């Protein structure tokens, strides 16, 4: 019997979370973000809590340029259901950002299936996601693994930071 290693996925071994952060790179987590990512940040990452105008995560110096709005599945379904008007206002704030994403903490199939968190039909969920991407220009990133979500957020943010600084 083969034992699955902690850093192994269905398709192979996941590389160790190693990063070299650019000088001056500071990740901002919004003060209103409760169950935030990066509870144990990778070595060398500076994380601060601050109030952002929009979203949950950004980069110091580029707070009005790049942002990620993270949602758990129950939170997202509530946001497109009974809290729809409030969520539309949040999305409106993102229109002028150069780079923006909604990170959905769930597998894509999970979002588009009947589930315990909502009476919403999966087709309505799918159409709402498509509408948000088209109307607001905000792409979705689906990921059930918090570790993979952290990794991708840092990939995006550090690349943006380096490009903007001409590195």
JSON list of C-alpha atoms in Angstrom, two decimals:
[
{"chain": "A", "resi": 1, "resn": "UNK", "atom": "CA", "xyz": [0.00, 0.00, 0.00]},
{"chain": "A", "resi": 2, "resn": "UNK", "atom": "CA", "xyz": [1.35, 3.39, -1.03]},
{"chain": "A", "resi": 3, "resn": "UNK", "atom": "CA", "xyz": [1.25, 6.25, 1.50]},
{"chain": "A", "resi": 4, "resn": "UNK", "atom": "CA", "xyz": [0.30, 9.67, 0.17]},
{"chain": "A", "resi": 5, "resn": "UNK", "atom": "CA", "xyz": [2.77, 12.38, 1.17]},
{"chain": "A", "resi": 6, "resn": "UNK", "atom": "CA", "xyz": [1.45, 15.70, 2.56]},
{"chain": "A", "resi": 7, "resn": "UNK", "atom": "CA", "xyz": [2.76, 17.61, -0.47]},
{"chain": "A", "resi": 8, "resn": "UNK", "atom": "CA", "xyz": [1.33, 15.21, -3.03]},
{"chain": "A", "resi": 9, "resn": "UNK", "atom": "CA", "xyz": [-1.71, 15.78, -5.21]},
{"chain": "A", "resi": 10, "resn": "UNK", "atom": "CA", "xyz": [-3.68, 13.36, -7.40]},
{"chain": "A", "resi": 11, "resn": "UNK", "atom": "CA", "xyz": [-1.28, 14.03, -10.25]},
{"chain": "A", "resi": 12, "resn": "UNK", "atom": "CA", "xyz": [2.07, 14.23, -8.47]},
{"chain": "A", "resi": 13, "resn": "UNK", "atom": "CA", "xyz": [4.22, 15.94, -5.89]},
{"chain": "A", "resi": 14, "resn": "UNK", "atom": "CA", "xyz": [3.55, 19.61, -5.25]},
{"chain": "A", "resi": 15, "resn": "UNK", "atom": "CA", "xyz": [6.77, 21.65, -5.09]},
{"chain": "A", "resi": 16, "resn": "UNK", "atom": "CA", "xyz": [7.67, 23.26, -1.79]},
{"chain": "A", "resi": 17, "resn": "UNK", "atom": "CA", "xyz": [6.28, 26.78, -1.31]},
{"chain": "A", "resi": 18, "resn": "UNK", "atom": "CA", "xyz": [9.44, 28.78, -1.98]},
{"chain": "A", "resi": 19, "resn": "UNK", "atom": "CA", "xyz": [9.48, 32.41, -3.01]},
{"chain": "A", "resi": 20, "resn": "UNK", "atom": "CA", "xyz": [11.94, 35.22, -3.27]},
{"chain": "A", "resi": 21, "resn": "UNK", "atom": "CA", "xyz": [10.08, 38.44, -2.71]},
{"chain": "A", "resi": 22, "resn": "UNK", "atom": "CA", "xyz": [11.16, 41.68, -4.38]},
{"chain": "A", "resi": 23, "resn": "UNK", "atom": "CA", "xyz": [12.61, 44.40, -2.15]},
{"chain": "A", "resi": 24, "resn": "UNK", "atom": "CA", "xyz": [9.84, 46.52, -0.69]},
{"chain": "A", "resi": 25, "resn": "UNK", "atom": "CA", "xyz": [7.06, 44.04, -1.51]},
{"chain": "A", "resi": 26, "resn": "UNK", "atom": "CA", "xyz": [4.34, 44.22, 1.14]},
{"chain": "A", "resi": 27, "resn": "UNK", "atom": "CA", "xyz": [1.11, 42.22, 0.98]},
{"chain": "A", "resi": 28, "resn": "UNK", "atom": "CA", "xyz": [-1.93, 44.03, 2.40]},
{"chain": "A", "resi": 29, "resn": "UNK", "atom": "CA", "xyz": [-4.83, 42.10, 3.91]},
{"chain": "A", "resi": 30, "resn": "UNK", "atom": "CA", "xyz": [-7.96, 44.15, 4.50]},
{"chain": "A", "resi": 31, "resn": "UNK", "atom": "CA", "xyz": [-8.88, 44.61, 8.15]},
{"chain": "A", "resi": 32, "resn": "UNK", "atom": "CA", "xyz": [-12.42, 43.37, 7.40]},
{"chain": "A", "resi": 33, "resn": "UNK", "atom": "CA", "xyz": [-11.15, 40.05, 5.99]},
{"chain": "A", "resi": 34, "resn": "UNK", "atom": "CA", "xyz": [-11.95, 37.55, 8.75]},
{"chain": "A", "resi": 35, "resn": "UNK", "atom": "CA", "xyz": [-10.79, 34.07, 7.75]},
{"chain": "A", "resi": 36, "resn": "UNK", "atom": "CA", "xyz": [-7.82, 35.38, 5.82]},
{"chain": "A", "resi": 37, "resn": "UNK", "atom": "CA", "xyz": [-5.19, 33.54, 3.85]},
{"chain": "A", "resi": 38, "resn": "UNK", "atom": "CA", "xyz": [-1.53, 33.62, 4.96]},
{"chain": "A", "resi": 39, "resn": "UNK", "atom": "CA", "xyz": [-2.07, 32.61, 8.57]},
{"chain": "A", "resi": 40, "resn": "UNK", "atom": "CA", "xyz": [1.50, 31.29, 8.33]},
{"chain": "A", "resi": 41, "resn": "UNK", "atom": "CA", "xyz": [3.11, 33.45, 5.63]},
{"chain": "A", "resi": 42, "resn": "UNK", "atom": "CA", "xyz": [6.07, 32.09, 3.69]},
{"chain": "A", "resi": 43, "resn": "UNK", "atom": "CA", "xyz": [9.51, 33.15, 4.89]},
{"chain": "A", "resi": 44, "resn": "UNK", "atom": "CA", "xyz": [10.40, 36.66, 3.73]},
{"chain": "A", "resi": 45, "resn": "UNK", "atom": "CA", "xyz": [6.83, 37.83, 3.08]},
{"chain": "A", "resi": 46, "resn": "UNK", "atom": "CA", "xyz": [5.84, 41.04, 4.84]},
{"chain": "A", "resi": 47, "resn": "UNK", "atom": "CA", "xyz": [2.10, 41.09, 5.59]},
{"chain": "A", "resi": 48, "resn": "UNK", "atom": "CA", "xyz": [0.21, 44.06, 7.03]},
{"chain": "A", "resi": 49, "resn": "UNK", "atom": "CA", "xyz": [-3.43, 44.56, 7.93]},
{"chain": "A", "resi": 50, "resn": "UNK", "atom": "CA", "xyz": [-4.92, 47.78, 6.56]},
{"chain": "A", "resi": 51, "resn": "UNK", "atom": "CA", "xyz": [-8.27, 49.03, 5.29]},
{"chain": "A", "resi": 52, "resn": "UNK", "atom": "CA", "xyz": [-8.60, 48.73, 1.51]},
{"chain": "A", "resi": 53, "resn": "UNK", "atom": "CA", "xyz": [-11.10, 50.72, -0.57]},
{"chain": "A", "resi": 54, "resn": "UNK", "atom": "CA", "xyz": [-12.11, 47.49, -2.31]},
{"chain": "A", "resi": 55, "resn": "UNK", "atom": "CA", "xyz": [-11.23, 43.82, -2.14]},
{"chain": "A", "resi": 56, "resn": "UNK", "atom": "CA", "xyz": [-9.43, 41.78, 0.48]},
{"chain": "A", "resi": 57, "resn": "UNK", "atom": "CA", "xyz": [-5.80, 41.64, -0.74]},
{"chain": "A", "resi": 58, "resn": "UNK", "atom": "CA", "xyz": [-3.52, 44.12, -2.46]},
{"chain": "A", "resi": 59, "resn": "UNK", "atom": "CA", "xyz": [0.10, 45.30, -2.65]},
{"chain": "A", "resi": 60, "resn": "UNK", "atom": "CA", "xyz": [1.47, 48.35, -0.81]},
{"chain": "A", "resi": 61, "resn": "UNK", "atom": "CA", "xyz": [1.93, 51.18, -3.31]},
{"chain": "A", "resi": 62, "resn": "UNK", "atom": "CA", "xyz": [-0.56, 49.65, -5.76]},
{"chain": "A", "resi": 63, "resn": "UNK", "atom": "CA", "xyz": [-3.70, 49.54, -3.62]},
{"chain": "A", "resi": 64, "resn": "UNK", "atom": "CA", "xyz": [-5.79, 51.18, -6.37]},
{"chain": "A", "resi": 65, "resn": "UNK", "atom": "CA", "xyz": [-4.26, 49.09, -9.17]},
{"chain": "A", "resi": 66, "resn": "UNK", "atom": "CA", "xyz": [-4.39, 45.42, -8.15]},
{"chain": "A", "resi": 67, "resn": "UNK", "atom": "CA", "xyz": [-6.82, 43.62, -5.87]},
{"chain": "A", "resi": 68, "resn": "UNK", "atom": "CA", "xyz": [-8.25, 40.21, -5.03]},
{"chain": "A", "resi": 69, "resn": "UNK", "atom": "CA", "xyz": [-11.69, 39.72, -3.51]},
{"chain": "A", "resi": 70, "resn": "UNK", "atom": "CA", "xyz": [-11.72, 36.31, -1.77]},
{"chain": "A", "resi": 71, "resn": "UNK", "atom": "CA", "xyz": [-14.98, 34.50, -1.15]},
{"chain": "A", "resi": 72, "resn": "UNK", "atom": "CA", "xyz": [-15.82, 31.22, 0.51]},
{"chain": "A", "resi": 73, "resn": "UNK", "atom": "CA", "xyz": [-18.57, 29.31, -1.31]},
{"chain": "A", "resi": 74, "resn": "UNK", "atom": "CA", "xyz": [-21.29, 30.12, 1.27]},
{"chain": "A", "resi": 75, "resn": "UNK", "atom": "CA", "xyz": [-20.26, 33.79, 1.27]},
{"chain": "A", "resi": 76, "resn": "UNK", "atom": "CA", "xyz": [-20.28, 33.93, -2.54]},
{"chain": "A", "resi": 77, "resn": "UNK", "atom": "CA", "xyz": [-23.70, 32.29, -2.83]},
{"chain": "A", "resi": 78, "resn": "UNK", "atom": "CA", "xyz": [-25.05, 34.76, -0.26]},
{"chain": "A", "resi": 79, "resn": "UNK", "atom": "CA", "xyz": [-23.42, 37.64, -2.16]},
{"chain": "A", "resi": 80, "resn": "UNK", "atom": "CA", "xyz": [-25.14, 36.71, -5.42]},
{"chain": "A", "resi": 81, "resn": "UNK", "atom": "CA", "xyz": [-28.38, 35.85, -3.65]},
{"chain": "A", "resi": 82, "resn": "UNK", "atom": "CA", "xyz": [-29.81, 37.91, -0.80]},
{"chain": "A", "resi": 83, "resn": "UNK", "atom": "CA", "xyz": [-26.82, 40.34, -0.69]},
{"chain": "A", "resi": 84, "resn": "UNK", "atom": "CA", "xyz": [-26.76, 40.89, -4.46]},
{"chain": "A", "resi": 85, "resn": "UNK", "atom": "CA", "xyz": [-27.13, 44.70, -4.37]},
{"chain": "A", "resi": 86, "resn": "UNK", "atom": "CA", "xyz": [-24.29, 45.11, -1.86]},
{"chain": "A", "resi": 87, "resn": "UNK", "atom": "CA", "xyz": [-22.07, 42.79, -3.92]},
{"chain": "A", "resi": 88, "resn": "UNK", "atom": "CA", "xyz": [-22.81, 44.76, -7.10]},
{"chain": "A", "resi": 89, "resn": "UNK", "atom": "CA", "xyz": [-21.60, 47.90, -5.31]},
{"chain": "A", "resi": 90, "resn": "UNK", "atom": "CA", "xyz": [-18.38, 46.08, -4.36]},
{"chain": "A", "resi": 91, "resn": "UNK", "atom": "CA", "xyz": [-17.91, 45.02, -7.99]},
{"chain": "A", "resi": 92, "resn": "UNK", "atom": "CA", "xyz": [-18.55, 48.60, -9.18]},
{"chain": "A", "resi": 93, "resn": "UNK", "atom": "CA", "xyz": [-15.62, 49.74, -7.04]},
{"chain": "A", "resi": 94, "resn": "UNK", "atom": "CA", "xyz": [-13.35, 47.31, -8.92]},
{"chain": "A", "resi": 95, "resn": "UNK", "atom": "CA", "xyz": [-14.09, 48.70, -12.41]},
{"chain": "A", "resi": 96, "resn": "UNK", "atom": "CA", "xyz": [-11.15, 51.14, -12.43]},
{"chain": "A", "resi": 97, "resn": "UNK", "atom": "CA", "xyz": [-8.58, 48.68, -11.09]},
{"chain": "A", "resi": 98, "resn": "UNK", "atom": "CA", "xyz": [-5.97, 47.59, -13.61]},
{"chain": "A", "resi": 99, "resn": "UNK", "atom": "CA", "xyz": [-5.97, 43.99, -12.34]},
{"chain": "A", "resi": 100, "resn": "UNK", "atom": "CA", "xyz": [-8.70, 42.41, -10.25]},
{"chain": "A", "resi": 101, "resn": "UNK", "atom": "CA", "xyz": [-9.99, 38.93, -9.47]},
{"chain": "A", "resi": 102, "resn": "UNK", "atom": "CA", "xyz": [-12.55, 37.11, -7.40]},
{"chain": "A", "resi": 103, "resn": "UNK", "atom": "CA", "xyz": [-10.85, 34.13, -5.77]},
{"chain": "A", "resi": 104, "resn": "UNK", "atom": "CA", "xyz": [-13.52, 31.57, -4.96]},
{"chain": "A", "resi": 105, "resn": "UNK", "atom": "CA", "xyz": [-12.48, 29.10, -2.28]},
{"chain": "A", "resi": 106, "resn": "UNK", "atom": "CA", "xyz": [-14.12, 26.08, -3.90]},
{"chain": "A", "resi": 107, "resn": "UNK", "atom": "CA", "xyz": [-13.66, 23.74, -6.84]},
{"chain": "A", "resi": 108, "resn": "UNK", "atom": "CA", "xyz": [-15.40, 24.92, -10.01]},
{"chain": "A", "resi": 109, "resn": "UNK", "atom": "CA", "xyz": [-17.68, 21.85, -9.98]},
{"chain": "A", "resi": 110, "resn": "UNK", "atom": "CA", "xyz": [-18.71, 22.62, -6.41]},
{"chain": "A", "resi": 111, "resn": "UNK", "atom": "CA", "xyz": [-19.94, 26.09, -7.41]},
{"chain": "A", "resi": 112, "resn": "UNK", "atom": "CA", "xyz": [-21.96, 24.76, -10.29]},
{"chain": "A", "resi": 113, "resn": "UNK", "atom": "CA", "xyz": [-23.73, 21.97, -8.40]},
{"chain": "A", "resi": 114, "resn": "UNK", "atom": "CA", "xyz": [-26.71, 21.91, -6.10]},
{"chain": "A", "resi": 115, "resn": "UNK", "atom": "CA", "xyz": [-25.41, 22.43, -2.62]},
{"chain": "A", "resi": 116, "resn": "UNK", "atom": "CA", "xyz": [-26.32, 22.89, 1.02]},
{"chain": "A", "resi": 117, "resn": "UNK", "atom": "CA", "xyz": [-25.56, 26.62, 1.11]},
{"chain": "A", "resi": 118, "resn": "UNK", "atom": "CA", "xyz": [-28.15, 27.88, -1.35]},
{"chain": "A", "resi": 119, "resn": "UNK", "atom": "CA", "xyz": [-31.45, 27.20, -3.05]},
{"chain": "A", "resi": 120, "resn": "UNK", "atom": "CA", "xyz": [-30.02, 28.87, -6.16]},
{"chain": "A", "resi": 121, "resn": "UNK", "atom": "CA", "xyz": [-30.11, 26.73, -9.31]},
{"chain": "A", "resi": 122, "resn": "UNK", "atom": "CA", "xyz": [-26.63, 25.88, -10.64]},
{"chain": "A", "resi": 123, "resn": "UNK", "atom": "CA", "xyz": [-27.53, 27.46, -14.00]},
{"chain": "A", "resi": 124, "resn": "UNK", "atom": "CA", "xyz": [-28.27, 30.75, -12.22]},
{"chain": "A", "resi": 125, "resn": "UNK", "atom": "CA", "xyz": [-24.90, 30.56, -10.45]},
{"chain": "A", "resi": 126, "resn": "UNK", "atom": "CA", "xyz": [-23.11, 29.87, -13.75]},
{"chain": "A", "resi": 127, "resn": "UNK", "atom": "CA", "xyz": [-24.89, 32.76, -15.49]},
{"chain": "A", "resi": 128, "resn": "UNK", "atom": "CA", "xyz": [-24.11, 35.12, -12.60]},
{"chain": "A", "resi": 129, "resn": "UNK", "atom": "CA", "xyz": [-20.41, 34.26, -12.77]},
{"chain": "A", "resi": 130, "resn": "UNK", "atom": "CA", "xyz": [-20.42, 34.83, -16.55]},
{"chain": "A", "resi": 131, "resn": "UNK", "atom": "CA", "xyz": [-22.27, 38.12, -16.08]},
{"chain": "A", "resi": 132, "resn": "UNK", "atom": "CA", "xyz": [-19.77, 39.37, -13.48]},
{"chain": "A", "resi": 133, "resn": "UNK", "atom": "CA", "xyz": [-16.83, 38.48, -15.72]},
{"chain": "A", "resi": 134, "resn": "UNK", "atom": "CA", "xyz": [-18.36, 40.23, -18.76]},
{"chain": "A", "resi": 135, "resn": "UNK", "atom": "CA", "xyz": [-20.11, 43.22, -17.14]},
{"chain": "A", "resi": 136, "resn": "UNK", "atom": "CA", "xyz": [-17.47, 44.08, -14.56]},
{"chain": "A", "resi": 137, "resn": "UNK", "atom": "CA", "xyz": [-14.35, 42.62, -16.20]},
{"chain": "A", "resi": 138, "resn": "UNK", "atom": "CA", "xyz": [-13.56, 40.63, -13.06]},
{"chain": "A", "resi": 139, "resn": "UNK", "atom": "CA", "xyz": [-12.29, 37.10, -13.73]},
{"chain": "A", "resi": 140, "resn": "UNK", "atom": "CA", "xyz": [-12.83, 34.24, -11.29]},
{"chain": "A", "resi": 141, "resn": "UNK", "atom": "CA", "xyz": [-10.20, 31.87, -9.95]},
{"chain": "A", "resi": 142, "resn": "UNK", "atom": "CA", "xyz": [-11.63, 28.66, -8.46]},
{"chain": "A", "resi": 143, "resn": "UNK", "atom": "CA", "xyz": [-9.48, 26.79, -5.95]},
{"chain": "A", "resi": 144, "resn": "UNK", "atom": "CA", "xyz": [-10.47, 24.52, -3.08]},
{"chain": "A", "resi": 145, "resn": "UNK", "atom": "CA", "xyz": [-6.93, 24.44, -1.67]},
{"chain": "A", "resi": 146, "resn": "UNK", "atom": "CA", "xyz": [-5.99, 27.48, 0.43]},
{"chain": "A", "resi": 147, "resn": "UNK", "atom": "CA", "xyz": [-2.32, 26.65, -0.11]},
{"chain": "A", "resi": 148, "resn": "UNK", "atom": "CA", "xyz": [-2.73, 26.78, -3.91]},
{"chain": "A", "resi": 149, "resn": "UNK", "atom": "CA", "xyz": [-4.79, 29.95, -3.61]},
{"chain": "A", "resi": 150, "resn": "UNK", "atom": "CA", "xyz": [-2.05, 31.64, -1.56]},
{"chain": "A", "resi": 151, "resn": "UNK", "atom": "CA", "xyz": [0.56, 30.51, -4.06]},
{"chain": "A", "resi": 152, "resn": "UNK", "atom": "CA", "xyz": [-1.33, 31.84, -7.08]},
{"chain": "A", "resi": 153, "resn": "UNK", "atom": "CA", "xyz": [-2.13, 35.15, -5.37]},
{"chain": "A", "resi": 154, "resn": "UNK", "atom": "CA", "xyz": [1.59, 35.64, -4.67]},
{"chain": "A", "resi": 155, "resn": "UNK", "atom": "CA", "xyz": [2.48, 34.62, -8.26]},
{"chain": "A", "resi": 156, "resn": "UNK", "atom": "CA", "xyz": [0.14, 37.33, -9.58]},
{"chain": "A", "resi": 157, "resn": "UNK", "atom": "CA", "xyz": [1.05, 40.03, -7.09]},
{"chain": "A", "resi": 158, "resn": "UNK", "atom": "CA", "xyz": [4.83, 39.59, -7.22]},
{"chain": "A", "resi": 159, "resn": "UNK", "atom": "CA", "xyz": [4.81, 39.51, -11.04]},
{"chain": "A", "resi": 160, "resn": "UNK", "atom": "CA", "xyz": [2.67, 42.68, -11.14]},
{"chain": "A", "resi": 161, "resn": "UNK", "atom": "CA", "xyz": [4.99, 44.38, -8.62]},
{"chain": "A", "resi": 162, "resn": "UNK", "atom": "CA", "xyz": [8.11, 43.48, -10.59]},
{"chain": "A", "resi": 163, "resn": "UNK", "atom": "CA", "xyz": [6.63, 44.56, -13.94]},
{"chain": "A", "resi": 164, "resn": "UNK", "atom": "CA", "xyz": [5.44, 47.89, -12.54]},
{"chain": "A", "resi": 165, "resn": "UNK", "atom": "CA", "xyz": [8.87, 48.54, -11.05]},
{"chain": "A", "resi": 166, "resn": "UNK", "atom": "CA", "xyz": [10.60, 47.68, -14.32]},
{"chain": "A", "resi": 167, "resn": "UNK", "atom": "CA", "xyz": [12.33, 44.58, -12.99]}
]
